Coordinates of C-alpha atoms and ligand atoms in Angstrom, one line a residue:
M1 CA 21.0 -9.1 4.0
L2 CA 18.0 -10.6 2.2
N3 CA 18.3 -11.1 -1.5
V4 CA 16.6 -12.7 -4.5
N5 CA 18.2 -16.1 -3.7
T6 CA 18.1 -16.4 0.0
P7 CA 14.7 -15.7 1.6
R8 CA 13.9 -15.8 5.2
I9 CA 11.6 -18.7 5.9
L10 CA 9.1 -18.7 8.7
P11 CA 8.0 -22.2 9.4
R12 CA 4.4 -23.1 10.2
A13 CA 5.0 -23.0 14.0
Q14 CA 6.1 -19.4 13.9
H15 CA 3.2 -17.7 12.2
N16 CA -0.6 -17.6 12.6
I17 CA -1.8 -18.5 9.1
S18 CA -4.1 -21.5 9.2
R19 CA -5.6 -23.3 6.2
Q20 CA -9.0 -22.8 7.8
Q21 CA -8.7 -19.2 6.9
I22 CA -8.1 -20.0 3.2
D23 CA -10.9 -20.4 0.8
E24 CA -11.4 -24.1 0.1
D25 CA -11.3 -23.8 -3.7
V26 CA -8.1 -21.8 -3.4
L27 CA -6.7 -24.7 -1.4
K28 CA -7.8 -27.2 -4.1
V29 CA -6.0 -25.2 -6.7
L30 CA -2.8 -24.9 -4.6
Y31 CA -2.8 -28.6 -3.9
R32 CA -3.4 -29.7 -7.5
L33 CA -0.5 -27.5 -8.7
H34 CA 1.7 -28.9 -5.9
R35 CA 0.8 -32.5 -6.6
N36 CA 1.7 -32.0 -10.2
G37 CA 5.2 -30.9 -9.3
H38 CA 4.8 -27.1 -9.4
L39 CA 5.5 -24.5 -6.8
A40 CA 2.2 -23.2 -5.5
Y41 CA 2.2 -20.1 -3.3
L42 CA -0.4 -17.8 -2.0
V43 CA 0.9 -14.4 -2.9
G44 CA 0.3 -10.7 -2.5
G45 CA -2.3 -9.0 -0.4
S46 CA -3.8 -12.2 0.9
V47 CA -0.6 -13.3 2.8
R48 CA -0.2 -9.8 4.2
D49 CA -3.8 -9.7 5.4
L50 CA -3.7 -13.2 6.9
L51 CA -0.6 -12.3 8.8
L52 CA -2.3 -9.2 10.1
G53 CA -5.3 -11.3 11.2
R54 CA -7.6 -9.6 8.6
Q55 CA -9.9 -11.4 6.2
P56 CA -8.4 -11.1 2.7
K57 CA -10.5 -9.7 0.0
D58 CA -9.3 -12.3 -2.4
F59 CA -6.6 -14.9 -2.7
D60 CA -4.1 -14.8 -5.5
I61 CA -1.9 -17.7 -6.4
G62 CA 1.6 -17.7 -7.8
T63 CA 3.3 -20.7 -9.5
D64 CA 6.2 -21.7 -11.6
A65 CA 3.8 -23.5 -14.0
T66 CA 3.3 -21.5 -17.2
P67 CA -0.2 -20.3 -18.1
S68 CA -0.7 -23.2 -20.6
Q69 CA 0.5 -25.8 -18.0
V70 CA -2.0 -24.4 -15.6
R71 CA -4.7 -24.6 -18.2
R72 CA -3.9 -28.3 -18.9
L73 CA -4.4 -29.0 -15.2
F74 CA -7.8 -27.4 -14.7
R75 CA -10.8 -28.1 -16.9
N76 CA -12.5 -24.9 -15.6
C77 CA -9.5 -22.7 -16.6
F78 CA -9.4 -19.8 -19.0
L79 CA -6.3 -17.8 -20.0
V80 CA -7.1 -14.1 -19.9
G81 CA -5.3 -10.8 -20.5
R82 CA -3.4 -9.8 -23.6
R83 CA -1.2 -7.6 -21.5
F84 CA -0.6 -9.7 -18.5
R85 CA -1.3 -13.4 -19.2
L86 CA -3.1 -15.0 -16.3
A87 CA -5.0 -18.2 -15.7
H88 CA -8.5 -17.8 -14.3
I89 CA -10.0 -20.8 -12.7
R90 CA -13.7 -20.6 -12.4
F91 CA -15.8 -22.1 -9.7
K92 CA -19.5 -22.0 -8.9
D93 CA -21.2 -18.7 -8.0
N94 CA -19.0 -16.8 -10.4
K95 CA -16.0 -17.4 -8.2
V96 CA -12.7 -16.8 -10.1
I97 CA -9.3 -17.7 -8.7
E98 CA -6.4 -16.1 -10.4
V99 CA -3.2 -18.0 -11.0
A100 CA -0.1 -16.0 -12.2
T101 CA 3.2 -17.4 -13.3
F102 CA 6.2 -15.9 -11.4
R103 CA 7.5 -12.9 -13.3
R104 CA 10.8 -11.0 -13.3
H105 CA 12.1 -7.7 -14.5
P106 CA 13.7 -8.1 -17.9
R107 CA 17.3 -7.1 -18.3
Q108 CA 17.9 -3.8 -20.2
D109 CA 19.2 -5.6 -23.3
E110 CA 16.1 -7.8 -23.5
L111 CA 13.7 -4.8 -23.8
P112 CA 12.0 -4.2 -27.1
D113 CA 13.3 -1.2 -29.2
D114 CA 10.1 0.8 -28.9
P115 CA 9.8 2.2 -25.4
D116 CA 6.0 2.1 -25.8
D117 CA 6.2 -1.7 -25.8
H118 CA 8.2 -1.8 -22.5
F119 CA 5.4 -1.8 -20.0
L120 CA 3.7 -4.8 -21.8
F121 CA 7.0 -6.7 -22.2
V122 CA 8.1 -6.0 -18.6
Q123 CA 5.1 -7.7 -17.2
N124 CA 5.4 -10.9 -19.2
V125 CA 8.9 -12.3 -18.6
F126 CA 8.7 -15.4 -16.4
G127 CA 11.1 -15.7 -13.5
T128 CA 11.8 -17.3 -10.2
P129 CA 9.9 -16.7 -7.0
G130 CA 12.6 -14.4 -5.7
E131 CA 12.5 -12.4 -8.8
D132 CA 8.8 -12.3 -8.6
A133 CA 9.0 -10.9 -5.1
Y134 CA 11.3 -8.1 -6.2
R135 CA 9.1 -6.9 -9.0
R136 CA 6.2 -6.3 -6.5
D137 CA 5.5 -2.8 -5.0
F138 CA 5.9 -3.0 -1.3
T139 CA 7.7 -5.4 1.0
M140 CA 4.5 -6.4 2.8
N141 CA 2.9 -7.3 -0.5
A142 CA 5.8 -9.6 -1.5
L143 CA 5.3 -12.4 1.0
F144 CA 4.5 -15.9 -0.1
Y145 CA 2.7 -18.7 1.7
D146 CA 4.0 -22.1 0.5
I147 CA 1.4 -24.9 0.4
S148 CA 4.1 -27.6 0.4
D149 CA 5.1 -27.0 4.0
F150 CA 2.8 -24.1 5.1
S151 CA 5.8 -21.8 5.6
V152 CA 5.9 -18.1 4.9
I153 CA 8.7 -17.0 2.5
D154 CA 10.1 -13.5 2.7
Y155 CA 12.6 -12.3 0.1
T156 CA 12.3 -8.5 0.7
G157 CA 12.0 -7.9 4.4
G158 CA 8.3 -7.7 4.5
L159 CA 7.9 -9.6 7.8
D160 CA 10.0 -7.0 9.7
D161 CA 8.1 -4.2 8.0
L162 CA 4.7 -5.8 8.9
A163 CA 5.9 -6.1 12.5
Q164 CA 6.9 -2.4 12.5
R165 CA 3.7 -1.4 10.7
Q166 CA 5.5 0.4 8.0
I167 CA 5.2 0.5 4.2
R168 CA 8.4 0.2 2.4
V169 CA 8.9 0.3 -1.3
I170 CA 11.0 -2.5 -2.7
G171 CA 14.1 -0.9 -4.1
D172 CA 14.5 2.8 -4.7
P173 CA 11.2 4.7 -4.5
D174 CA 12.2 7.1 -7.2
V175 CA 12.9 4.3 -9.6
R176 CA 9.8 2.3 -8.7
F177 CA 7.5 5.3 -8.8
K178 CA 8.8 6.4 -12.2
E179 CA 8.4 2.9 -13.5
D180 CA 4.8 2.9 -12.4
P181 CA 3.4 6.1 -10.9
V182 CA 0.2 4.3 -9.7
R183 CA 2.4 2.9 -6.9
M184 CA 2.4 6.4 -5.3
L185 CA -1.4 6.3 -4.9
R186 CA -1.2 2.7 -3.6
A187 CA 1.3 3.7 -1.0
L188 CA -1.1 6.3 0.4
E189 CA -4.0 3.9 0.1
F190 CA -2.3 1.1 2.1
S191 CA -1.1 3.6 4.7
A192 CA -4.6 4.8 5.2
R193 CA -6.2 1.4 5.1
L194 CA -3.8 -0.3 7.5
G195 CA -2.7 2.7 9.6
F196 CA 0.9 2.0 8.6
S197 CA 3.6 4.6 8.3
L198 CA 5.4 5.7 5.2
D199 CA 9.1 6.6 5.6
D200 CA 10.5 10.0 4.7
S201 CA 12.2 8.9 1.6
T202 CA 9.0 7.5 0.2
L203 CA 7.0 10.7 1.1
R204 CA 9.7 12.9 -0.5
S205 CA 9.8 10.7 -3.6
I206 CA 6.0 11.1 -4.0
E207 CA 6.4 14.9 -3.8
V208 CA 9.0 14.8 -6.4
N209 CA 7.4 12.4 -8.8
A210 CA 3.8 13.5 -8.3
P211 CA 3.3 15.0 -11.8
L212 CA 4.0 11.5 -13.3
I213 CA 0.7 10.2 -12.1
A214 CA -1.1 12.2 -14.7
E215 CA 0.5 9.9 -17.3
A216 CA -0.8 6.7 -15.8
A217 CA -3.5 4.9 -17.8
P218 CA -6.9 6.5 -16.8
A219 CA -8.5 3.1 -16.4
R220 CA -6.0 2.2 -13.7
I221 CA -6.5 5.5 -11.8
R222 CA -10.2 5.2 -12.1
E223 CA -10.1 1.7 -10.5
E224 CA -7.7 2.8 -7.7
I225 CA -9.9 5.8 -6.9
M226 CA -12.9 3.5 -6.6
E227 CA -10.8 1.2 -4.3
L228 CA -10.3 4.2 -2.1
F229 CA -14.0 4.7 -1.8
R230 CA -14.7 1.0 -1.3
H231 CA -12.1 0.9 1.5
K232 CA -13.5 4.0 3.1
V233 CA -10.3 5.9 2.9
A234 CA -11.1 8.3 0.1
A235 CA -11.1 11.4 2.3
R236 CA -7.9 10.5 4.1
V237 CA -6.0 9.6 0.9
M238 CA -7.2 12.7 -0.9
R239 CA -6.0 14.8 2.0
M240 CA -2.6 13.1 2.0
S241 CA -2.4 13.5 -1.8
K242 CA -3.2 17.1 -1.4
E243 CA -0.5 17.6 1.2
L244 CA 2.1 15.9 -1.0
G245 CA 1.1 17.8 -4.2
L246 CA -0.3 14.6 -5.9
L247 CA -4.0 15.5 -6.0
P248 CA -4.0 18.0 -8.8
H249 CA -2.2 15.5 -11.0
L250 CA -4.4 12.6 -10.0
L251 CA -7.7 14.3 -10.7
A252 CA -6.8 17.1 -13.2
G253 CA -6.9 20.3 -11.3
Y254 CA -9.0 18.9 -8.4
R255 CA -8.4 21.2 -5.4
G256 CA -9.6 19.0 -2.6
D257 CA -10.9 22.0 -0.6
E258 CA -11.6 21.5 3.1
T259 CA -15.4 21.3 2.6
S260 CA -15.1 18.6 -0.1
L261 CA -12.8 16.6 2.1
Q262 CA -15.2 16.8 5.0
L263 CA -18.0 15.6 2.7
L264 CA -15.8 12.7 1.5
Q265 CA -15.2 11.8 5.2
H266 CA -18.9 11.5 5.7
V267 CA -19.2 9.4 2.5
D268 CA -16.5 7.1 3.9
D269 CA -18.3 6.9 7.2
R270 CA -21.5 5.9 5.3
T271 CA -19.6 3.1 3.5
A272 CA -18.1 2.0 6.9
S273 CA -21.7 1.7 8.2
G274 CA -22.3 -0.9 5.6
V275 CA -23.9 1.1 2.7
A276 CA -22.2 0.1 -0.6
I277 CA -20.7 2.9 -2.5
D278 CA -21.1 3.2 -6.2
E279 CA -19.3 5.3 -8.7
A280 CA -22.0 7.8 -9.5
F281 CA -22.4 8.6 -5.8
A282 CA -18.6 9.0 -5.5
I283 CA -18.4 11.4 -8.4
A284 CA -21.3 13.5 -7.2
A285 CA -19.7 13.7 -3.8
L286 CA -16.3 14.7 -5.3
F287 CA -17.9 17.6 -7.2
L288 CA -20.8 18.7 -5.1
N289 CA -19.0 21.6 -3.4
R290 CA -17.6 22.8 -6.7
F291 CA -21.1 22.7 -8.2
F292 CA -22.5 24.9 -5.4
R293 CA -19.5 27.2 -5.4
D294 CA -19.7 27.8 -9.2
F295 CA -23.4 27.9 -9.2
P296 CA -24.8 29.4 -6.1
V297 CA -28.4 28.6 -5.4
E298 CA -30.7 31.6 -6.1
K299 CA -34.4 31.7 -5.9
D300 CA -35.2 32.2 -9.6
T301 CA -32.5 30.1 -11.1
H302 CA -33.9 27.8 -13.7
I303 CA -33.4 24.1 -13.4
T304 CA -32.1 23.8 -17.0
A305 CA -29.2 26.1 -16.1
A306 CA -28.4 23.8 -13.1
L307 CA -28.4 20.8 -15.4
H308 CA -26.0 22.5 -17.8
M309 CA -23.7 23.5 -15.0
A310 CA -23.7 20.0 -13.4
N311 CA -22.9 18.5 -16.8
D312 CA -20.0 20.9 -17.3
I313 CA -18.5 20.2 -14.0
I314 CA -18.5 16.4 -14.3
F315 CA -18.0 16.2 -18.1
S316 CA -14.3 16.4 -18.3
H317 CA -13.8 14.0 -15.4
C318 CA -16.1 11.4 -17.0
R319 CA -14.7 11.8 -20.5
Y320 CA -11.1 11.5 -19.3
F321 CA -11.9 8.3 -17.4
S322 CA -14.3 7.0 -20.1
I323 CA -17.1 6.7 -17.5
A324 CA -20.3 5.4 -19.1
Q325 CA -23.1 7.7 -19.9
G326 CA -25.5 6.0 -17.4
I327 CA -23.2 6.7 -14.5
R328 CA -22.6 10.2 -15.6
H329 CA -26.3 10.8 -15.9
Q330 CA -26.9 9.5 -12.3
A331 CA -24.1 11.7 -10.9
R332 CA -25.6 14.7 -12.7
E333 CA -29.1 13.9 -11.4
M334 CA -27.7 13.8 -7.9
L335 CA -26.1 17.2 -8.2
V336 CA -29.2 18.7 -9.7
G337 CA -31.4 16.9 -7.1
C338 CA -29.4 18.5 -4.3
F339 CA -29.7 21.9 -6.1
R340 CA -33.5 21.5 -6.2
M341 CA -33.7 20.6 -2.6
V342 CA -31.4 23.4 -1.4
R343 CA -33.6 25.8 -3.3
G344 CA -36.5 24.9 -1.1
R345 CA -39.9 23.4 -1.4
G346 CA -43.0 24.6 -3.2
R347 CA -41.7 24.8 -6.7
R348 CA -43.3 23.6 -9.9
G349 CA -42.7 20.0 -10.7
E350 CA -42.1 19.2 -7.0
R351 CA -44.4 16.2 -7.0
R352 CA -42.7 14.6 -10.0
F353 CA -39.3 15.2 -8.4
V354 CA -40.4 13.7 -5.1
E355 CA -41.6 10.6 -6.9
H356 CA -38.6 10.3 -9.1
P357 CA -36.6 7.1 -8.5
F358 CA -33.3 9.1 -8.4
T359 CA -34.5 11.5 -5.7
P360 CA -33.9 9.3 -2.6
R361 CA -30.2 9.0 -3.6
A362 CA -29.9 12.8 -4.0
L363 CA -31.4 13.1 -0.6
E364 CA -28.8 10.7 0.8
L365 CA -26.1 12.9 -0.5
L366 CA -27.8 16.0 0.8
R367 CA -28.0 14.5 4.2
L368 CA -24.2 14.1 4.2
W369 CA -23.9 17.6 2.9
A370 CA -26.0 18.9 5.7
L371 CA -23.5 17.4 8.1
V372 CA -20.9 19.7 6.6
K373 CA -23.4 22.6 6.2
P374 CA -25.6 22.7 9.3
E375 CA -27.6 25.6 7.8
L376 CA -29.1 23.0 5.5
V377 CA -30.4 20.6 8.2
A378 CA -33.9 22.2 8.3
V379 CA -34.5 22.0 4.5
T380 CA -33.1 18.5 4.4
E381 CA -35.6 17.4 7.1
E382 CA -38.4 18.9 5.1
W383 CA -37.5 17.0 2.0
S384 CA -36.9 13.8 4.0
E385 CA -40.4 13.9 5.2
A386 CA -41.8 14.7 1.8
I387 CA -39.8 11.9 0.1
E388 CA -40.4 9.3 2.8
Q389 CA -44.1 9.8 2.6
R390 CA -44.0 9.4 -1.2
T391 CA -41.7 6.4 -1.3
V392 CA -44.2 3.6 -1.2
P393 CA -42.9 0.4 -2.8
A394 CA -42.7 0.6 -6.6
G395 CA -46.0 -0.5 -8.2
E396 CA -48.0 0.4 -5.2
A397 CA -47.0 4.0 -5.7
R398 CA -48.7 4.0 -9.0
K399 CA -51.8 2.3 -7.9
K400 CA -52.4 4.3 -4.8
T401 CA -51.1 7.8 -5.3
R402 CA -51.8 8.5 -8.9
P403 CA -55.3 9.4 -9.8
R404 CA -56.5 7.6 -12.9
R405 CA -56.4 9.7 -15.9
R406 CA -59.7 10.1 -17.7
R407 CA -60.3 11.2 -21.1
P408 CA -62.1 14.5 -21.1
R409 CA -65.8 13.9 -21.9
R410 CA -66.9 14.8 -25.3
K411 CA -69.3 17.6 -25.2
R412 CA -72.8 16.7 -26.2
P413 CA -74.3 18.8 -28.9
E414 CA -76.9 21.0 -27.4
G415 CA -80.1 19.2 -26.7
G416 CA -79.1 16.2 -28.8
Q417 CA -77.8 12.7 -28.4
P418 CA -74.0 12.1 -28.3
Q419 CA -72.8 12.4 -31.8
A420 CA -71.7 9.2 -33.5
K421 CA -68.3 9.3 -35.0
Q422 CA -68.6 10.8 -38.3
L423 CA -67.6 8.6 -41.2
K424 CA -65.6 10.3 -43.8
T425 CA -67.2 9.9 -47.1
Ligands
ATP1 P1 -6.1 -5.6 -1.9 O1 -6.4 -5.9 -0.5 O2 -6.5 -4.2 -2.2 O3 -6.5 -6.6 -2.9 P2 -3.5 -6.4 -2.8 O4 -2.1 -6.2 -2.2 O5 -4.0 -7.7 -3.0 O6 -4.5 -5.5 -1.9 P3 -3.9 -6.0 -5.6 O7 -4.1 -4.8 -6.3 O8 -4.9 -7.0 -5.5 O9 -3.5 -5.5 -4.1 O10 -2.5 -6.6 -6.1 C1 -2.1 -7.9 -5.8 C2 -0.5 -7.9 -5.6 O11 0.1 -7.6 -6.9 C3 0.0 -6.9 -4.6 O12 0.0 -7.4 -3.4 C4 1.4 -6.6 -5.2 O13 2.3 -7.7 -4.7 C5 1.2 -6.7 -6.6 N1 1.0 -5.4 -7.3 C6 -0.2 -4.8 -7.5 N2 0.0 -3.7 -8.1 C7 1.3 -3.5 -8.3 C8 2.1 -2.5 -8.9 N3 1.5 -1.4 -9.4 N4 3.4 -2.7 -8.9 C9 4.0 -3.8 -8.4 N5 3.3 -4.8 -7.8 C10 2.0 -4.6 -7.8
MG2 MG1 -5.8 -8.3 -4.0

């Protein structure tokens, strides 16, 4: 049985992680920590991804050096985070390498009296590598790569779970999900990203603890939701969340109807094709079906009414997640842009709309929407043509398409010379 003191150690010869796959600045940091007598491990998702033969998104480092010891070793080091103290080591091109001191769960008797202070406290008690592994979320995320001998260290059984392509919570899922409900969402995200299975006890625990996610810090949920979109698994995770009863707690009252899920799948496919996703686009996609459902397109509906409705629909989402006004504005413009286009061509203000810089993005969303609603293909094509003809590179558009405005000529008095400007006396 694996435990906090006796890890399984996989020597270099028995795994496929080569230093060539590791960022050279990360290697420099690892080596300097090691040369100065500290433990220096690659930790978390990077070890998991390397073992799976995937390119890690970033490399995190774990060490037994305290944050101030790390700072003394690196000139380019800054300590960050009031909640979770970390060392950030900065390199050129804004590259930042994160070095965290091993942490552990505090004992019950060490906790502060005020339960509100627990979360902060729990994250900042330093510990051994074994203890650090056990405070992580899933076994596959608790593997270490030791720079001193290039071995992989496994305290929690992550190697076996990786081999079996399964996600296992470290410890009792009920306890760990109650401790931090965001882990439920992460479980679904990793399952979708990696194609790994989740065991029955984890799925059942998500069903039971689902309402707790509504209490997680909005900023964390917001970030995890954007991670879903960036990793092109928004549709799949929303669907799983819906099946497990998590979705309405995750996004207050969000139904995740079939039409929206289909649209999100097209958004994920678009991201998979290499188009970067941004938050305004994601929000507009999440709420587009609701917008059209609550506000069916009718011929004589005024655009101001559409604007109000779009605002109403995304307002509570944006307020809850403290989403900046600029992003909310763009999302709203995309909804209203889709509305204008679905309403058909030949309306007042069409030319200005076609030339507006937001319009091509609304059209992109409408194109995805038309994949769900084939009856909109024809109108989408019409607008595509109109917009493509208009979208000349910025600057040129002004020069070429806009006629110069002239002041209306002053009328000559009958028979006379143009009047000189009269001086007031
Ligand atoms: P990604 O590829 O998305 O970056 P990751 O596993 O690196 O995946 P991060 O969010 O970067 O995920 O977190 C880094 C590591 O921190 C995780 O691998 C895990 O060990 C630990 N971790 C992150 N979030 C939690 C959490 N909520 N509870 C416990 N451990 C966590
Ligand atoms: Mg990571």
